[in-house]
Amino acid sequence: MFNPFISKRAQRNVKILYPRKGGGGHGKGVGKSSTGSTSRSSHSTSISVSGTTKTATPFGLGGGKFSPILAGQLFAGRDSGGGTRAEVYGTSRYGSGYPGVSQRGVAGLGFPFVFWPVAWGGAVGIGAAAYLHTSEYGRPDNSSRPGGPLTTATFVSSSNSNTTFRLLADNATTISLISNVQASCSSNLNNGSSSFVSTPYNDSFASLPQPEQTVQYYRASTVALTLDGYNNTAVFEPEGTPDFLAPAISIIIEVTLRHISPATLEMSKDALQSQPSP
């Protein structure tokens, strides 16, 4: 029986990328964090997934047993749940961050952290880049997505206004991360230029996150951290093409975001702890 969380392929050794200069930008928001808060939030969020309601908690450990999604639900038969906090780190490769899985792309995989992988949208890809534009998980604005449609948040470095990071995730996760990143990284952020409101992701807007700008994926590629101005064209080339490494710049904010964000990602326990949706 195929287990979507296990693969015999060797893990590709990918260097963690570092930032370089980029631009800024804002948009109309759909949700707010606890703007102005100086303490991190550990409030739980209820999310609807596969006919049940689950509780996702920042700083939670996740884990528990994975179980197959029931017949009649989206992605029936695929395994869901079981991922732990220690397993949330991915790389710059779309499809990374799946426990025990080493492949490029997200086609046919299960949901170890319950949430669905980010959908880059756009036209169906061809050739080596086809894996980036799968329609398997719907459009970015798909309301069936656990946690809600994809949204973004913008974080600008206080030491270099040309260093702009963006988070891309389901709306519930984005709102939670905004609150906790703001509380943990405020001294390294330009609060006037950063956007502490979740903004709907529109894949046709070049100013919003793009796959070639991704510094790192988390939680089975359900969250992406991007850097404006970074152009890793290796993502459009055949698998195995070396990543383009960006120069080290604004290391403090990059390290802060890269390590604080995974610690605060919302995590859900296994399906045995869920209750039927109303």
PDB file of N, CA, C and O in Angstrom, residues 82-148:
ATOM      1  N   GLY A  82      -0.419  13.504  11.600  1.00  0.00           N
ATOM      2  CA  GLY A  82       0.754  12.777  12.073  1.00  0.00           C
ATOM      3  C   GLY A  82       2.037  13.573  12.067  1.00  0.00           C
ATOM      4  O   GLY A  82       3.008  13.193  12.725  1.00  0.00           O
ATOM      5  N   GLY A  83       2.096  14.694  11.312  1.00  0.00           N
ATOM      6  CA  GLY A  83       3.325  15.486  11.254  1.00  0.00           C
ATOM      7  C   GLY A  83       3.611  16.184  12.570  1.00  0.00           C
ATOM      8  O   GLY A  83       2.690  16.616  13.274  1.00  0.00           O
ATOM      9  N   THR A  84       4.882  16.315  12.920  1.00  0.00           N
ATOM     10  CA  THR A  84       5.279  16.922  14.187  1.00  0.00           C
ATOM     11  C   THR A  84       5.995  18.254  13.965  1.00  0.00           C
ATOM     12  O   THR A  84       6.450  18.566  12.861  1.00  0.00           O
ATOM     13  N   ARG A  85       6.120  19.040  15.025  1.00  0.00           N
ATOM     14  CA  ARG A  85       6.798  20.325  14.957  1.00  0.00           C
ATOM     15  C   ARG A  85       8.225  20.177  14.430  1.00  0.00           C
ATOM     16  O   ARG A  85       8.708  21.009  13.663  1.00  0.00           O
ATOM     17  N   ALA A  86       8.906  19.123  14.829  1.00  0.00           N
ATOM     18  CA  ALA A  86      10.297  18.923  14.419  1.00  0.00           C
ATOM     19  C   ALA A  86      10.436  18.657  12.921  1.00  0.00           C
ATOM     20  O   ALA A  86      11.535  18.731  12.382  1.00  0.00           O
ATOM     21  N   GLU A  87       9.321  18.349  12.254  1.00  0.00           N
ATOM     22  CA  GLU A  87       9.371  17.985  10.842  1.00  0.00           C
ATOM     23  C   GLU A  87       8.894  19.091   9.900  1.00  0.00           C
ATOM     24  O   GLU A  87       8.730  18.862   8.708  1.00  0.00           O
ATOM     25  N   VAL A  88       8.683  20.305  10.415  1.00  0.00           N
ATOM     26  CA  VAL A  88       8.086  21.348   9.579  1.00  0.00           C
ATOM     27  C   VAL A  88       9.060  21.982   8.599  1.00  0.00           C
ATOM     28  O   VAL A  88       8.649  22.610   7.625  1.00  0.00           O
ATOM     29  N   TYR A  89      10.370  21.830   8.811  1.00  0.00           N
ATOM     30  CA  TYR A  89      11.341  22.513   7.951  1.00  0.00           C
ATOM     31  C   TYR A  89      11.435  21.867   6.575  1.00  0.00           C
ATOM     32  O   TYR A  89      11.666  20.666   6.449  1.00  0.00           O
ATOM     33  N   GLY A  90      11.283  22.695   5.535  1.00  0.00           N
ATOM     34  CA  GLY A  90      11.531  22.257   4.183  1.00  0.00           C
ATOM     35  C   GLY A  90      12.782  22.931   3.650  1.00  0.00           C
ATOM     36  O   GLY A  90      13.649  23.361   4.416  1.00  0.00           O
ATOM     37  N   THR A  91      12.877  23.065   2.344  1.00  0.00           N
ATOM     38  CA  THR A  91      13.983  23.752   1.692  1.00  0.00           C
ATOM     39  C   THR A  91      13.386  24.760   0.714  1.00  0.00           C
ATOM     40  O   THR A  91      12.216  25.113   0.818  1.00  0.00           O
ATOM     41  N   SER A  92      14.146  25.173  -0.264  1.00  0.00           N
ATOM     42  CA  SER A  92      13.637  26.074  -1.285  1.00  0.00           C
ATOM     43  C   SER A  92      12.924  25.321  -2.402  1.00  0.00           C
ATOM     44  O   SER A  92      12.453  25.923  -3.357  1.00  0.00           O
ATOM     45  N   ARG A  93      12.816  24.013  -2.266  1.00  0.00           N
ATOM     46  CA  ARG A  93      12.205  23.173  -3.303  1.00  0.00           C
ATOM     47  C   ARG A  93      10.723  22.948  -3.024  1.00  0.00           C
ATOM     48  O   ARG A  93      10.337  22.536  -1.931  1.00  0.00           O
ATOM     49  N   TYR A  94       9.864  23.249  -4.002  1.00  0.00           N
ATOM     50  CA  TYR A  94       8.432  22.997  -3.871  1.00  0.00           C
ATOM     51  C   TYR A  94       8.207  21.490  -3.768  1.00  0.00           C
ATOM     52  O   TYR A  94       8.612  20.718  -4.628  1.00  0.00           O
ATOM     53  N   GLY A  95       7.581  21.078  -2.691  1.00  0.00           N
ATOM     54  CA  GLY A  95       7.413  19.660  -2.405  1.00  0.00           C
ATOM     55  C   GLY A  95       8.251  19.227  -1.218  1.00  0.00           C
ATOM     56  O   GLY A  95       8.172  18.073  -0.781  1.00  0.00           O
ATOM     57  N   SER A  96       9.052  20.141  -0.653  1.00  0.00           N
ATOM     58  CA  SER A  96       9.857  19.801   0.517  1.00  0.00           C
ATOM     59  C   SER A  96       9.040  20.002   1.788  1.00  0.00           C
ATOM     60  O   SER A  96       7.991  20.636   1.785  1.00  0.00           O
ATOM     61  N   GLY A  97       9.548  19.447   2.879  1.00  0.00           N
ATOM     62  CA  GLY A  97       8.867  19.568   4.159  1.00  0.00           C
ATOM     63  C   GLY A  97       7.878  18.460   4.447  1.00  0.00           C
ATOM     64  O   GLY A  97       7.151  18.511   5.431  1.00  0.00           O
ATOM     65  N   TYR A  98       7.845  17.422   3.567  1.00  0.00           N
ATOM     66  CA  TYR A  98       7.010  16.249   3.828  1.00  0.00           C
ATOM     67  C   TYR A  98       7.852  15.226   4.583  1.00  0.00           C
ATOM     68  O   TYR A  98       8.900  14.805   4.084  1.00  0.00           O
ATOM     69  N   PRO A  99       7.433  14.810   5.773  1.00  0.00           N
ATOM     70  CA  PRO A  99       8.222  13.841   6.538  1.00  0.00           C
ATOM     71  C   PRO A  99       8.495  12.563   5.738  1.00  0.00           C
ATOM     72  O   PRO A  99       7.574  11.904   5.267  1.00  0.00           O
ATOM     73  N   GLY A 100       9.767  12.236   5.569  1.00  0.00           N
ATOM     74  CA  GLY A 100      10.150  10.990   4.914  1.00  0.00           C
ATOM     75  C   GLY A 100      10.025  10.987   3.415  1.00  0.00           C
ATOM     76  O   GLY A 100      10.242   9.954   2.784  1.00  0.00           O
ATOM     77  N   VAL A 101       9.664  12.108   2.801  1.00  0.00           N
ATOM     78  CA  VAL A 101       9.461  12.166   1.355  1.00  0.00           C
ATOM     79  C   VAL A 101      10.516  13.065   0.728  1.00  0.00           C
ATOM     80  O   VAL A 101      10.786  14.152   1.220  1.00  0.00           O
ATOM     81  N   SER A 102      11.103  12.608  -0.366  1.00  0.00           N
ATOM     82  CA  SER A 102      12.067  13.418  -1.094  1.00  0.00           C
ATOM     83  C   SER A 102      11.682  13.413  -2.563  1.00  0.00           C
ATOM     84  O   SER A 102      11.987  12.473  -3.298  1.00  0.00           O
ATOM     85  N   GLN A 103      10.978  14.444  -2.986  1.00  0.00           N
ATOM     86  CA  GLN A 103      10.621  14.574  -4.387  1.00  0.00           C
ATOM     87  C   GLN A 103      10.328  16.026  -4.675  1.00  0.00           C
ATOM     88  O   GLN A 103      10.071  16.813  -3.768  1.00  0.00           O
ATOM     89  N   ARG A 104      10.376  16.403  -5.927  1.00  0.00           N
ATOM     90  CA  ARG A 104      10.012  17.754  -6.299  1.00  0.00           C
ATOM     91  C   ARG A 104       8.555  17.755  -6.731  1.00  0.00           C
ATOM     92  O   ARG A 104       8.133  16.915  -7.511  1.00  0.00           O
ATOM     93  N   GLY A 105       7.782  18.700  -6.211  1.00  0.00           N
ATOM     94  CA  GLY A 105       6.359  18.749  -6.526  1.00  0.00           C
ATOM     95  C   GLY A 105       5.519  18.121  -5.434  1.00  0.00           C
ATOM     96  O   GLY A 105       6.022  17.457  -4.532  1.00  0.00           O
ATOM     97  N   VAL A 106       4.199  18.322  -5.530  1.00  0.00           N
ATOM     98  CA  VAL A 106       3.284  17.882  -4.481  1.00  0.00           C
ATOM     99  C   VAL A 106       2.184  16.954  -5.003  1.00  0.00           C
ATOM    100  O   VAL A 106       1.270  16.593  -4.264  1.00  0.00           O
ATOM    101  N   ALA A 107       2.271  16.556  -6.247  1.00  0.00           N
ATOM    102  CA  ALA A 107       1.217  15.733  -6.854  1.00  0.00           C
ATOM    103  C   ALA A 107       1.061  14.399  -6.137  1.00  0.00           C
ATOM    104  O   ALA A 107       2.037  13.685  -5.888  1.00  0.00           O
ATOM    105  N   GLY A 108      -0.179  14.075  -5.783  1.00  0.00           N
ATOM    106  CA  GLY A 108      -0.502  12.761  -5.241  1.00  0.00           C
ATOM    107  C   GLY A 108      -0.111  12.519  -3.806  1.00  0.00           C
ATOM    108  O   GLY A 108      -0.292  11.405  -3.303  1.00  0.00           O
ATOM    109  N   LEU A 109       0.402  13.526  -3.109  1.00  0.00           N
ATOM    110  CA  LEU A 109       0.873  13.326  -1.743  1.00  0.00           C
ATOM    111  C   LEU A 109      -0.257  13.482  -0.721  1.00  0.00           C
ATOM    112  O   LEU A 109      -1.317  14.021  -1.019  1.00  0.00           O
ATOM    113  N   GLY A 110       0.015  12.990   0.482  1.00  0.00           N
ATOM    114  CA  GLY A 110      -0.946  13.122   1.572  1.00  0.00           C
ATOM    115  C   GLY A 110      -0.776  14.453   2.279  1.00  0.00           C
ATOM    116  O   GLY A 110      -0.101  15.367   1.785  1.00  0.00           O
ATOM    117  N   PHE A 111      -1.358  14.570   3.471  1.00  0.00           N
ATOM    118  CA  PHE A 111      -1.394  15.834   4.195  1.00  0.00           C
ATOM    119  C   PHE A 111      -0.917  15.618   5.639  1.00  0.00           C
ATOM    120  O   PHE A 111      -1.717  15.587   6.567  1.00  0.00           O
ATOM    121  N   PRO A 112       0.396  15.457   5.827  1.00  0.00           N
ATOM    122  CA  PRO A 112       0.908  15.142   7.165  1.00  0.00           C
ATOM    123  C   PRO A 112       0.615  16.212   8.208  1.00  0.00           C
ATOM    124  O   PRO A 112       0.582  15.926   9.394  1.00  0.00           O
ATOM    125  N   PHE A 113       0.382  17.453   7.757  1.00  0.00           N
ATOM    126  CA  PHE A 113       0.057  18.530   8.684  1.00  0.00           C
ATOM    127  C   PHE A 113      -1.380  19.024   8.485  1.00  0.00           C
ATOM    128  O   PHE A 113      -1.735  20.120   8.914  1.00  0.00           O
ATOM    129  N   VAL A 114      -2.190  18.230   7.806  1.00  0.00           N
ATOM    130  CA  VAL A 114      -3.611  18.486   7.555  1.00  0.00           C
ATOM    131  C   VAL A 114      -3.822  19.554   6.469  1.00  0.00           C
ATOM    132  O   VAL A 114      -4.672  19.399   5.589  1.00  0.00           O
ATOM    133  N   PHE A 115      -3.053  20.641   6.513  1.00  0.00           N
ATOM    134  CA  PHE A 115      -3.210  21.721   5.547  1.00  0.00           C
ATOM    135  C   PHE A 115      -2.749  21.284   4.152  1.00  0.00           C
ATOM    136  O   PHE A 115      -1.953  20.373   4.006  1.00  0.00           O
ATOM    137  N   TRP A 116      -3.259  21.962   3.125  1.00  0.00           N
ATOM    138  CA  TRP A 116      -2.897  21.657   1.743  1.00  0.00           C
ATOM    139  C   TRP A 116      -1.673  22.473   1.326  1.00  0.00           C
ATOM    140  O   TRP A 116      -1.465  23.588   1.812  1.00  0.00           O
ATOM    141  N   PRO A 117      -0.878  21.968   0.396  1.00  0.00           N
ATOM    142  CA  PRO A 117       0.274  22.742  -0.084  1.00  0.00           C
ATOM    143  C   PRO A 117      -0.172  24.005  -0.810  1.00  0.00           C
ATOM    144  O   PRO A 117      -1.288  24.078  -1.337  1.00  0.00           O
ATOM    145  N   VAL A 118       0.699  25.002  -0.829  1.00  0.00           N
ATOM    146  CA  VAL A 118       0.367  26.243  -1.532  1.00  0.00           C
ATOM    147  C   VAL A 118       0.158  25.947  -3.010  1.00  0.00           C
ATOM    148  O   VAL A 118       0.778  25.039  -3.575  1.00  0.00           O
ATOM    149  N   ALA A 119      -0.731  26.704  -3.642  1.00  0.00           N
ATOM    150  CA  ALA A 119      -1.003  26.562  -5.073  1.00  0.00           C
ATOM    151  C   ALA A 119      -0.530  27.826  -5.767  1.00  0.00           C
ATOM    152  O   ALA A 119      -1.015  28.918  -5.464  1.00  0.00           O
ATOM    153  N   TRP A 120       0.423  27.669  -6.680  1.00  0.00           N
ATOM    154  CA  TRP A 120       0.988  28.845  -7.319  1.00  0.00           C
ATOM    155  C   TRP A 120       0.090  29.406  -8.414  1.00  0.00           C
ATOM    156  O   TRP A 120       0.306  30.505  -8.905  1.00  0.00           O
ATOM    157  N   GLY A 121      -0.925  28.684  -8.804  1.00  0.00           N
ATOM    158  CA  GLY A 121      -1.853  29.191  -9.799  1.00  0.00           C
ATOM    159  C   GLY A 121      -1.203  29.318 -11.163  1.00  0.00           C
ATOM    160  O   GLY A 121      -0.228  28.633 -11.479  1.00  0.00           O
ATOM    161  N   GLY A 122      -1.736  30.209 -11.981  1.00  0.00           N
ATOM    162  CA  GLY A 122      -1.207  30.392 -13.325  1.00  0.00           C
ATOM    163  C   GLY A 122      -1.677  29.295 -14.251  1.00  0.00           C
ATOM    164  O   GLY A 122      -2.393  28.363 -13.859  1.00  0.00           O
ATOM    165  N   ALA A 123      -1.264  29.380 -15.500  1.00  0.00           N
ATOM    166  CA  ALA A 123      -1.625  28.373 -16.488  1.00  0.00           C
ATOM    167  C   ALA A 123      -0.948  27.051 -16.148  1.00  0.00           C
ATOM    168  O   ALA A 123       0.088  27.022 -15.485  1.00  0.00           O
ATOM    169  N   VAL A 124      -1.553  25.949 -16.577  1.00  0.00           N
ATOM    170  CA  VAL A 124      -0.963  24.637 -16.352  1.00  0.00           C
ATOM    171  C   VAL A 124       0.431  24.623 -16.939  1.00  0.00           C
ATOM    172  O   VAL A 124       0.639  24.984 -18.096  1.00  0.00           O
ATOM    173  N   GLY A 125       1.410  24.255 -16.128  1.00  0.00           N
ATOM    174  CA  GLY A 125       2.794  24.303 -16.575  1.00  0.00           C
ATOM    175  C   GLY A 125       3.125  23.232 -17.586  1.00  0.00           C
ATOM    176  O   GLY A 125       2.443  22.212 -17.709  1.00  0.00           O
ATOM    177  N   ILE A 126       4.193  23.475 -18.333  1.00  0.00           N
ATOM    178  CA  ILE A 126       4.681  22.496 -19.294  1.00  0.00           C
ATOM    179  C   ILE A 126       6.160  22.274 -19.047  1.00  0.00           C
ATOM    180  O   ILE A 126       6.848  23.111 -18.462  1.00  0.00           O
ATOM    181  N   GLY A 127       6.648  21.134 -19.481  1.00  0.00           N
ATOM    182  CA  GLY A 127       8.059  20.844 -19.354  1.00  0.00           C
ATOM    183  C   GLY A 127       8.502  20.724 -17.910  1.00  0.00           C
ATOM    184  O   GLY A 127       7.755  20.266 -17.043  1.00  0.00           O
ATOM    185  N   ALA A 128       9.730  21.184 -17.628  1.00  0.00           N
ATOM    186  CA  ALA A 128      10.321  21.024 -16.309  1.00  0.00           C
ATOM    187  C   ALA A 128       9.588  21.813 -15.228  1.00  0.00           C
ATOM    188  O   ALA A 128       9.689  21.485 -14.047  1.00  0.00           O
ATOM    189  N   ALA A 129       8.836  22.842 -15.615  1.00  0.00           N
ATOM    190  CA  ALA A 129       8.140  23.679 -14.627  1.00  0.00           C
ATOM    191  C   ALA A 129       6.708  23.239 -14.372  1.00  0.00           C
ATOM    192  O   ALA A 129       5.990  23.873 -13.589  1.00  0.00           O
ATOM    193  N   ALA A 130       6.277  22.155 -14.988  1.00  0.00           N
ATOM    194  CA  ALA A 130       4.880  21.723 -14.863  1.00  0.00           C
ATOM    195  C   ALA A 130       4.493  21.448 -13.416  1.00  0.00           C
ATOM    196  O   ALA A 130       3.345  21.689 -13.015  1.00  0.00           O
ATOM    197  N   TYR A 131       5.428  20.972 -12.598  1.00  0.00           N
ATOM    198  CA  TYR A 131       5.121  20.607 -11.213  1.00  0.00           C
ATOM    199  C   TYR A 131       4.702  21.817 -10.376  1.00  0.00           C
ATOM    200  O   TYR A 131       4.043  21.662  -9.338  1.00  0.00           O
ATOM    201  N   LEU A 132       5.056  23.016 -10.793  1.00  0.00           N
ATOM    202  CA  LEU A 132       4.738  24.215 -10.024  1.00  0.00           C
ATOM    203  C   LEU A 132       3.290  24.663 -10.183  1.00  0.00           C
ATOM    204  O   LEU A 132       2.756  25.372  -9.333  1.00  0.00           O
ATOM    205  N   HIS A 133       2.658  24.268 -11.284  1.00  0.00           N
ATOM    206  CA  HIS A 133       1.342  24.821 -11.611  1.00  0.00           C
ATOM    207  C   HIS A 133       0.270  23.746 -11.729  1.00  0.00           C
ATOM    208  O   HIS A 133      -0.587  23.796 -12.592  1.00  0.00           O
ATOM    209  N   THR A 134       0.340  22.764 -10.837  1.00  0.00           N
ATOM    210  CA  THR A 134      -0.681  21.732 -10.812  1.00  0.00           C
ATOM    211  C   THR A 134      -2.013  22.327 -10.368  1.00  0.00           C
ATOM    212  O   THR A 134      -2.063  23.234  -9.525  1.00  0.00           O
ATOM    213  N   SER A 135      -3.090  21.838 -10.933  1.00  0.00           N
ATOM    214  CA  SER A 135      -4.429  22.297 -10.540  1.00  0.00           C
ATOM    215  C   SER A 135      -5.062  21.359  -9.508  1.00  0.00           C
ATOM    216  O   SER A 135      -6.228  21.507  -9.164  1.00  0.00           O
ATOM    217  N   GLU A 136      -4.286  20.433  -9.016  1.00  0.00           N
ATOM    218  CA  GLU A 136      -4.792  19.394  -8.107  1.00  0.00           C
ATOM    219  C   GLU A 136      -5.450  19.964  -6.856  1.00  0.00           C
ATOM    220  O   GLU A 136      -6.426  19.402  -6.356  1.00  0.00           O
ATOM    221  N   TYR A 137      -4.923  21.081  -6.349  1.00  0.00           N
ATOM    222  CA  TYR A 137      -5.439  21.646  -5.097  1.00  0.00           C
ATOM    223  C   TYR A 137      -6.256  22.917  -5.343  1.00  0.00           C
ATOM    224  O   TYR A 137      -6.515  23.683  -4.417  1.00  0.00           O
ATOM    225  N   GLY A 138      -6.674  23.113  -6.586  1.00  0.00           N
ATOM    226  CA  GLY A 138      -7.516  24.242  -6.920  1.00  0.00           C
ATOM    227  C   GLY A 138      -6.746  25.545  -7.033  1.00  0.00           C
ATOM    228  O   GLY A 138      -5.522  25.594  -6.916  1.00  0.00           O
ATOM    229  N   ARG A 139      -7.497  26.605  -7.262  1.00  0.00           N
ATOM    230  CA  ARG A 139      -6.918  27.928  -7.369  1.00  0.00           C
ATOM    231  C   ARG A 139      -6.512  28.447  -5.979  1.00  0.00           C
ATOM    232  O   ARG A 139      -6.975  27.935  -4.957  1.00  0.00           O
ATOM    233  N   PRO A 140      -5.657  29.470  -5.920  1.00  0.00           N
ATOM    234  CA  PRO A 140      -5.279  30.040  -4.623  1.00  0.00           C
ATOM    235  C   PRO A 140      -6.467  30.527  -3.801  1.00  0.00           C
ATOM    236  O   PRO A 140      -6.402  30.548  -2.569  1.00  0.00           O
ATOM    237  N   ASP A 141      -7.563  30.913  -4.482  1.00  0.00           N
ATOM    238  CA  ASP A 141      -8.731  31.407  -3.748  1.00  0.00           C
ATOM    239  C   ASP A 141      -9.750  30.311  -3.444  1.00  0.00           C
ATOM    240  O   ASP A 141     -10.899  30.596  -3.099  1.00  0.00           O
ATOM    241  N   ASN A 142      -9.348  29.062  -3.542  1.00  0.00           N
ATOM    242  CA  ASN A 142     -10.233  27.928  -3.274  1.00  0.00           C
ATOM    243  C   ASN A 142     -10.714  27.964  -1.821  1.00  0.00           C
ATOM    244  O   ASN A 142      -9.916  27.824  -0.892  1.00  0.00           O
ATOM    245  N   SER A 143     -12.016  28.122  -1.614  1.00  0.00           N
ATOM    246  CA  SER A 143     -12.565  28.226  -0.256  1.00  0.00           C
ATOM    247  C   SER A 143     -12.611  26.883   0.465  1.00  0.00           C
ATOM    248  O   SER A 143     -12.855  26.840   1.672  1.00  0.00           O
ATOM    249  N   SER A 144     -12.387  25.782  -0.249  1.00  0.00           N
ATOM    250  CA  SER A 144     -12.357  24.464   0.384  1.00  0.00           C
ATOM    251  C   SER A 144     -11.034  24.199   1.085  1.00  0.00           C
ATOM    252  O   SER A 144     -10.908  23.229   1.836  1.00  0.00           O
ATOM    253  N   ARG A 145     -10.059  25.022   0.858  1.00  0.00           N
ATOM    254  CA  ARG A 145      -8.725  24.842   1.444  1.00  0.00           C
ATOM    255  C   ARG A 145      -8.805  24.959   2.970  1.00  0.00           C
ATOM    256  O   ARG A 145      -9.346  25.943   3.500  1.00  0.00           O
ATOM    257  N   PRO A 146      -8.274  23.984   3.722  1.00  0.00           N
ATOM    258  CA  PRO A 146      -8.248  24.097   5.184  1.00  0.00           C
ATOM    259  C   PRO A 146      -7.533  25.380   5.607  1.00  0.00           C
ATOM    260  O   PRO A 146      -6.436  25.677   5.134  1.00  0.00           O
ATOM    261  N   GLY A 147      -8.175  26.149   6.463  1.00  0.00           N
ATOM    262  CA  GLY A 147      -7.606  27.418   6.886  1.00  0.00           C
ATOM    263  C   GLY A 147      -8.009  28.581   6.013  1.00  0.00           C
ATOM    264  O   GLY A 147      -7.712  29.732   6.339  1.00  0.00           O
ATOM    265  N   GLY A 148      -8.688  28.292   4.898  1.00  0.00           N
ATOM    266  CA  GLY A 148      -9.155  29.361   4.021  1.00  0.00           C
ATOM    267  C   GLY A 148      -8.238  29.588   2.829  1.00  0.00           C
ATOM    268  O   GLY A 148      -7.174  28.976   2.710  1.00  0.00           O
TER     269      GLY A 148
END
